[in-house]
Amino acid sequence: MARNRLEEFAPMFYPKSHAVIGASANAMKFGGRFLRVLISFGYKGKLYAVNPQESEILGLETYARVGDIPESVDLATIAVPARAVPGIVEECLAKGIKTAQILSAGFTEAGEEGQRLETEVARTAARGIRIVGPNCFGIYCPDGGITILPGERLPRESGPVAFITQSGGYAIRVPNRASGWGVRFSKVISYGNACDVNECDLLEYLYQDPETKVITAYMEGVKDGPRFFRLLQEVCLAKPVILWKGGFTRGGARAAQSHTASLSGEESIWDAVFKQTGAIRVNSLEELLDTTIAFLHLGEQRGRRVCVVGGGGGIGVAAADACERVGLSVPLFSAELQGKLAAIVPPAGASVRNPVDVGGPFPPPAMLRAVMETVLTDGNVDTMIVDELQFATTTDIMKSDPLRAQASRELAGVPVDTKNKFNKPVMMVMPVEATGADAVEFEGARRSLTDYYLGQGLPVYLTLERAAKALANLIGYYQRRDAMSSSGPGGMK
Amino acid sequence: MARNRLEEFAPMFYPKSHAVIGASANAMKFGGRFLRVLISFGYKGKLYAVNPQESEILGLETYARVGDIPESVDLATIAVPARAVPGIVEECLAKGIKTAQILSAGFTEAGEEGQRLETEVARTAARGIRIVGPNCFGIYCPDGGITILPGERLPRESGPVAFITQSGGYAIRVPNRASGWGVRFSKVISYGNACDVNECDLLEYLYQDPETKVITAYMEGVKDGPRFFRLLQEVCLAKPVILWKGGFTRGGARAAQSHTASLSGEESIWDAVFKQTGAIRVNSLEELLDTTIAFLHLGEQRGRRVCVVGGGGGIGVAAADACERVGLSVPLFSAELQGKLAAIVPPAGASVRNPVDVGGPFPPPAMLRAVMETVLTDGNVDTMIVDELQFATTTDIMKSDPLRAQASRELAGVPVDTKNKFNKPVMMVMPVEATGADAVEFEGARRSLTDYYLGQGLPVYLTLERAAKALANLIGYYQRRDAMSSSGPGGMK
């Protein structure tokens, strides 16, 4: 990984000047929409509109051709019909522009004619301009003031997570959904058909990027398998790479081909890639987010012993099943610890063997505190999961029942206090119990509480299965990394 | 299945008179709470409070002992400490009461002394009183006017689904969560340790019960394996049985033992049970509900060919992967059909091979309609899944942008119109896109739209993976049932 990608890609992620080719006063056109989104997002650099048919575009300096722009341009965004793209890219190269993103579709994914156009673009790129796309939504980099085509409302603040994706749809869905879980992104790159800049270039860049701590990706295929493999090994030693690979089934592979012209590859080959590089395999958008949240809040964890504290016996059974199915362990407590816990929980209808059943979903706060502290003092578990206790309540109850309101607030604070006191990871499971359209206020309370826990460093999950899988993914990464570091360069051969 | 369980269990589910033993004016006591819940739920029969220490309980006729009640009693609910229970059950038998539920915990699940008490209760039961529990929340039967211990707010209206559960926690969680998805229950039975009435008796009852069309269950162990196996075979030929078995892992099995004193059994044995009886295996509360919703709305389905219509290429890849991973197929459309669809969708950035990508999450309503009708006219798919299109919108937009509002309403109606016109199953996938605490209004709109679709017979799912799994579970049931019916009594041997 010799090249300095930070320097090479700086004009693309932090453009001081930006030409939108295919810009339009008409918001129904792609380029018109992109321009509006960019302005509304708050791009602070110099912005040029390029369109030979329009002269008055949103009050910007407008040029017929990119070559007419008198100053230098860092980034060109190209949003013209596919057949016009190769000529435009030539003009950009001639103008000395070093980076471009092509939003237009209609290339290799669309058939032979498109393939010819894309080959032409790639040839031009090789002569000195780095190109993201075509068939993509482009780049979101809040610190660079730029956003993707549908990314008008994405957060303006940056964060430690990067996401590279062949799918434009996920380029907007992932940061959108993640935002409610407190996750912020350094960069999101929708790179589409990858005619020039590909997943390897982007991985190198994000590896070097000091803003990025966790790398996430949705991929349908890779352009250069051996390079990707070697690179992934190297990157994973420094930063976790959470990778969702789409297109494993026959139908999925066919869809990938018509989506981004990707060759998906055999699942068995990918199994080996995950095993030998240390990349974290996820199989859905939800798992990608869940795992990211674990990395953001739990730190380096290598221990698989979990204590589950919940308010019900069946929930404990399901929790133990879910944990042990993904390779965590829910160890039986010592007789001594069981004895201590038995003195705390109700005499009947509870359990102290692990999972701990505190007898109901709304235990007295002091009881929950004593249980959590007793378990963590004993010290034989690595992580505590607080499972489906009833922390959230409606303002209705909060107003009408001040005692219950006080108890609710106290109960909600116990996991945070305990985590801070023992400095051990505590995960929260808070499902959507009130599912009806008439219960959104309760859902609002649940979400506010989620914000509170995330702000205190306690990751929150919608089900215990998902919490367990995210934790197992986290531990698996650090354990594989240890093994690979100790086996020297080249990894687990 | 010779016995008439309907008659035997009628006093338990539809009690005309009901004695609460351990009733109290004190709402902090179990019996006091149960009594309040029952009254607030609207029990219409004759209600007696029994407590030797209290004489004035909520204005009810109060007796020191159940034997003092002058009239006959259909059902006794027992909520006294475990050690007093055997004597109380004897008194109930002497009084001629035919059915009882014991809510108290502290029996076999708690150790040797508890086991002795439970054995005593079971002996008394065998002499002529049917007993649900102990260590349970009892019975919810809205048409009988009764509800479980924490079931004050459960729906008053009955429905076609029954749920039998060894876990009290799930006895409240399942109908609560299901209620927001439009699912109503004929009966929920929390049966705990099953000292007398067990899963087999309840299965027989629900098999005979004309109110019940779909049987769901959470079990940790069974009392009589061979009887359960034969019975399940018979029941599954008439009604679907959706079964979540808890306690397969070491930790889960241990938790089950301390929860309901159940012996969980080997997973391999249960694999055979599912295979040879036709019961539908689910592995979580979510899957149990998802599958139930499929049975309620999709009717008998045996075809595995699915068409996915969505607004994005990556989403199509993920959809195809998710469908084919659970044994559905997303067949490539014929060249002819692809040609017809290509004339409808945008020229670039779309796909017509199946999955169909209409180019974006908010297509013009007429385009979606034409796509759905063209695919269903062709007739080579069995089910259509409409995946993550943007049907819901905020009142904010609805008010500020009347054109968009009109288009949103029109778009939302298309799947319903199409389903009605072609009489083919249409499933909706509507994820929670707006996850933040500040976005609950949008979540409210999504839930209202969910209600609308469910009311029109279109099941709604939070993710495509869950929709696909539910559909595969449904199809698997009918296919196995066909095979078992044709192989004659005794099933697939």
PDB file of C-alpha atoms in Angstrom, chain A residues 66-163:
ATOM      1  CA  VAL A  66     -16.127  22.855 -18.344  1.00  0.00           C
ATOM      2  CA  GLY A  67     -13.135  24.150 -20.358  1.00  0.00           C
ATOM      3  CA  ASP A  68     -14.624  27.649 -20.208  1.00  0.00           C
ATOM      4  CA  ILE A  69     -14.254  27.871 -16.424  1.00  0.00           C
ATOM      5  CA  PRO A  70     -11.382  30.317 -15.825  1.00  0.00           C
ATOM      6  CA  GLU A  71     -10.221  28.929 -12.468  1.00  0.00           C
ATOM      7  CA  SER A  72      -9.049  25.443 -11.563  1.00  0.00           C
ATOM      8  CA  VAL A  73     -11.610  22.808 -10.566  1.00  0.00           C
ATOM      9  CA  ASP A  74     -11.053  20.090  -7.928  1.00  0.00           C
ATOM     10  CA  LEU A  75     -14.079  17.884  -8.566  1.00  0.00           C
ATOM     11  CA  ALA A  76     -16.470  17.461 -11.478  1.00  0.00           C
ATOM     12  CA  THR A  77     -19.853  15.870 -10.909  1.00  0.00           C
ATOM     13  CA  ILE A  78     -21.204  14.538 -14.178  1.00  0.00           C
ATOM     14  CA  ALA A  79     -24.964  14.131 -14.607  1.00  0.00           C
ATOM     15  CA  VAL A  80     -25.595  13.984 -18.329  1.00  0.00           C
ATOM     16  CA  PRO A  81     -26.998  11.098 -20.427  1.00  0.00           C
ATOM     17  CA  ALA A  82     -24.615   8.150 -20.741  1.00  0.00           C
ATOM     18  CA  ARG A  83     -23.805   8.646 -24.420  1.00  0.00           C
ATOM     19  CA  ALA A  84     -22.477  12.171 -23.708  1.00  0.00           C
ATOM     20  CA  VAL A  85     -20.316  11.120 -20.762  1.00  0.00           C
ATOM     21  CA  PRO A  86     -17.108   9.999 -22.567  1.00  0.00           C
ATOM     22  CA  GLY A  87     -16.803  13.379 -24.299  1.00  0.00           C
ATOM     23  CA  ILE A  88     -17.380  15.228 -21.052  1.00  0.00           C
ATOM     24  CA  VAL A  89     -14.724  13.180 -19.265  1.00  0.00           C
ATOM     25  CA  GLU A  90     -12.262  14.048 -22.053  1.00  0.00           C
ATOM     26  CA  GLU A  91     -13.056  17.728 -21.524  1.00  0.00           C
ATOM     27  CA  CYS A  92     -12.505  17.378 -17.784  1.00  0.00           C
ATOM     28  CA  LEU A  93      -9.116  15.751 -18.378  1.00  0.00           C
ATOM     29  CA  ALA A  94      -8.180  18.490 -20.840  1.00  0.00           C
ATOM     30  CA  LYS A  95      -9.165  21.091 -18.251  1.00  0.00           C
ATOM     31  CA  GLY A  96      -6.789  19.484 -15.765  1.00  0.00           C
ATOM     32  CA  ILE A  97      -9.484  18.282 -13.360  1.00  0.00           C
ATOM     33  CA  LYS A  98      -8.093  15.478 -11.240  1.00  0.00           C
ATOM     34  CA  THR A  99     -11.268  13.887  -9.834  1.00  0.00           C
ATOM     35  CA  ALA A 100     -14.828  13.305 -11.029  1.00  0.00           C
ATOM     36  CA  GLN A 101     -17.959  11.372 -10.073  1.00  0.00           C
ATOM     37  CA  ILE A 102     -20.380  10.152 -12.743  1.00  0.00           C
ATOM     38  CA  LEU A 103     -23.947   9.863 -11.444  1.00  0.00           C
ATOM     39  CA  SER A 104     -25.455   8.826 -14.788  1.00  0.00           C
ATOM     40  CA  ALA A 105     -26.624   5.235 -15.344  1.00  0.00           C
ATOM     41  CA  GLY A 106     -26.843   3.362 -18.652  1.00  0.00           C
ATOM     42  CA  PHE A 107     -23.363   1.807 -18.776  1.00  0.00           C
ATOM     43  CA  THR A 108     -22.181  -1.801 -18.500  1.00  0.00           C
ATOM     44  CA  GLU A 109     -25.186  -2.709 -16.359  1.00  0.00           C
ATOM     45  CA  ALA A 110     -27.434  -1.770 -19.316  1.00  0.00           C
ATOM     46  CA  GLY A 111     -25.873  -3.839 -22.095  1.00  0.00           C
ATOM     47  CA  GLU A 112     -23.296  -3.759 -24.905  1.00  0.00           C
ATOM     48  CA  GLU A 113     -23.562  -0.129 -25.926  1.00  0.00           C
ATOM     49  CA  GLY A 114     -23.249   0.925 -22.294  1.00  0.00           C
ATOM     50  CA  GLN A 115     -20.246  -1.332 -21.868  1.00  0.00           C
ATOM     51  CA  ARG A 116     -18.527   0.385 -24.813  1.00  0.00           C
ATOM     52  CA  LEU A 117     -19.163   3.791 -23.253  1.00  0.00           C
ATOM     53  CA  GLU A 118     -17.815   2.662 -19.899  1.00  0.00           C
ATOM     54  CA  THR A 119     -14.642   1.244 -21.461  1.00  0.00           C
ATOM     55  CA  GLU A 120     -14.062   4.578 -23.158  1.00  0.00           C
ATOM     56  CA  VAL A 121     -14.473   6.436 -19.863  1.00  0.00           C
ATOM     57  CA  ALA A 122     -12.090   4.044 -18.104  1.00  0.00           C
ATOM     58  CA  ARG A 123      -9.454   4.625 -20.800  1.00  0.00           C
ATOM     59  CA  THR A 124      -9.679   8.372 -20.337  1.00  0.00           C
ATOM     60  CA  ALA A 125      -9.489   7.965 -16.565  1.00  0.00           C
ATOM     61  CA  ALA A 126      -6.238   6.053 -16.901  1.00  0.00           C
ATOM     62  CA  ARG A 127      -4.719   9.111 -18.557  1.00  0.00           C
ATOM     63  CA  GLY A 128      -4.946  11.196 -15.391  1.00  0.00           C
ATOM     64  CA  ILE A 129      -8.366  11.690 -13.821  1.00  0.00           C
ATOM     65  CA  ARG A 130      -9.753   9.547 -11.004  1.00  0.00           C
ATOM     66  CA  ILE A 131     -13.416   8.695 -11.496  1.00  0.00           C
ATOM     67  CA  VAL A 132     -16.071   7.427  -9.087  1.00  0.00           C
ATOM     68  CA  GLY A 133     -18.992   5.662 -10.772  1.00  0.00           C
ATOM     69  CA  PRO A 134     -20.697   5.624 -13.195  1.00  0.00           C
ATOM     70  CA  ASN A 135     -24.188   4.509 -12.107  1.00  0.00           C
ATOM     71  CA  CYS A 136     -23.870   5.819  -8.571  1.00  0.00           C
ATOM     72  CA  PHE A 137     -24.974   8.505  -6.110  1.00  0.00           C
ATOM     73  CA  GLY A 138     -21.460   9.863  -5.514  1.00  0.00           C
ATOM     74  CA  ILE A 139     -19.785  10.949  -2.300  1.00  0.00           C
ATOM     75  CA  TYR A 140     -21.043  12.163   1.068  1.00  0.00           C
ATOM     76  CA  CYS A 141     -18.335  13.803   3.156  1.00  0.00           C
ATOM     77  CA  PRO A 142     -19.782  16.260   5.644  1.00  0.00           C
ATOM     78  CA  ASP A 143     -16.411  17.838   6.501  1.00  0.00           C
ATOM     79  CA  GLY A 144     -15.884  18.406   2.773  1.00  0.00           C
ATOM     80  CA  GLY A 145     -19.345  19.934   2.473  1.00  0.00           C
ATOM     81  CA  ILE A 146     -20.515  17.451  -0.152  1.00  0.00           C
ATOM     82  CA  THR A 147     -23.338  14.946  -0.190  1.00  0.00           C
ATOM     83  CA  ILE A 148     -24.845  12.231  -2.368  1.00  0.00           C
ATOM     84  CA  LEU A 149     -27.661  12.786  -4.848  1.00  0.00           C
ATOM     85  CA  PRO A 150     -30.523  12.065  -2.398  1.00  0.00           C
ATOM     86  CA  GLY A 151     -28.510  13.194   0.649  1.00  0.00           C
ATOM     87  CA  GLU A 152     -29.945  16.639   1.333  1.00  0.00           C
ATOM     88  CA  ARG A 153     -30.999  15.794   4.867  1.00  0.00           C
ATOM     89  CA  LEU A 154     -28.052  13.688   5.968  1.00  0.00           C
ATOM     90  CA  PRO A 155     -26.307  14.929   9.120  1.00  0.00           C
ATOM     91  CA  ARG A 156     -23.878  17.855   8.701  1.00  0.00           C
ATOM     92  CA  GLU A 157     -21.600  16.526  11.408  1.00  0.00           C
ATOM     93  CA  SER A 158     -18.902  14.009  10.719  1.00  0.00           C
ATOM     94  CA  GLY A 159     -18.222  10.789  12.599  1.00  0.00           C
ATOM     95  CA  PRO A 160     -15.861   7.817  12.774  1.00  0.00           C
ATOM     96  CA  VAL A 161     -17.633   5.411  10.417  1.00  0.00           C
ATOM     97  CA  ALA A 162     -17.083   5.101   6.662  1.00  0.00           C
ATOM     98  CA  PHE A 163     -19.387   3.232   4.295  1.00  0.00           C
TER      99      PHE A 163
END
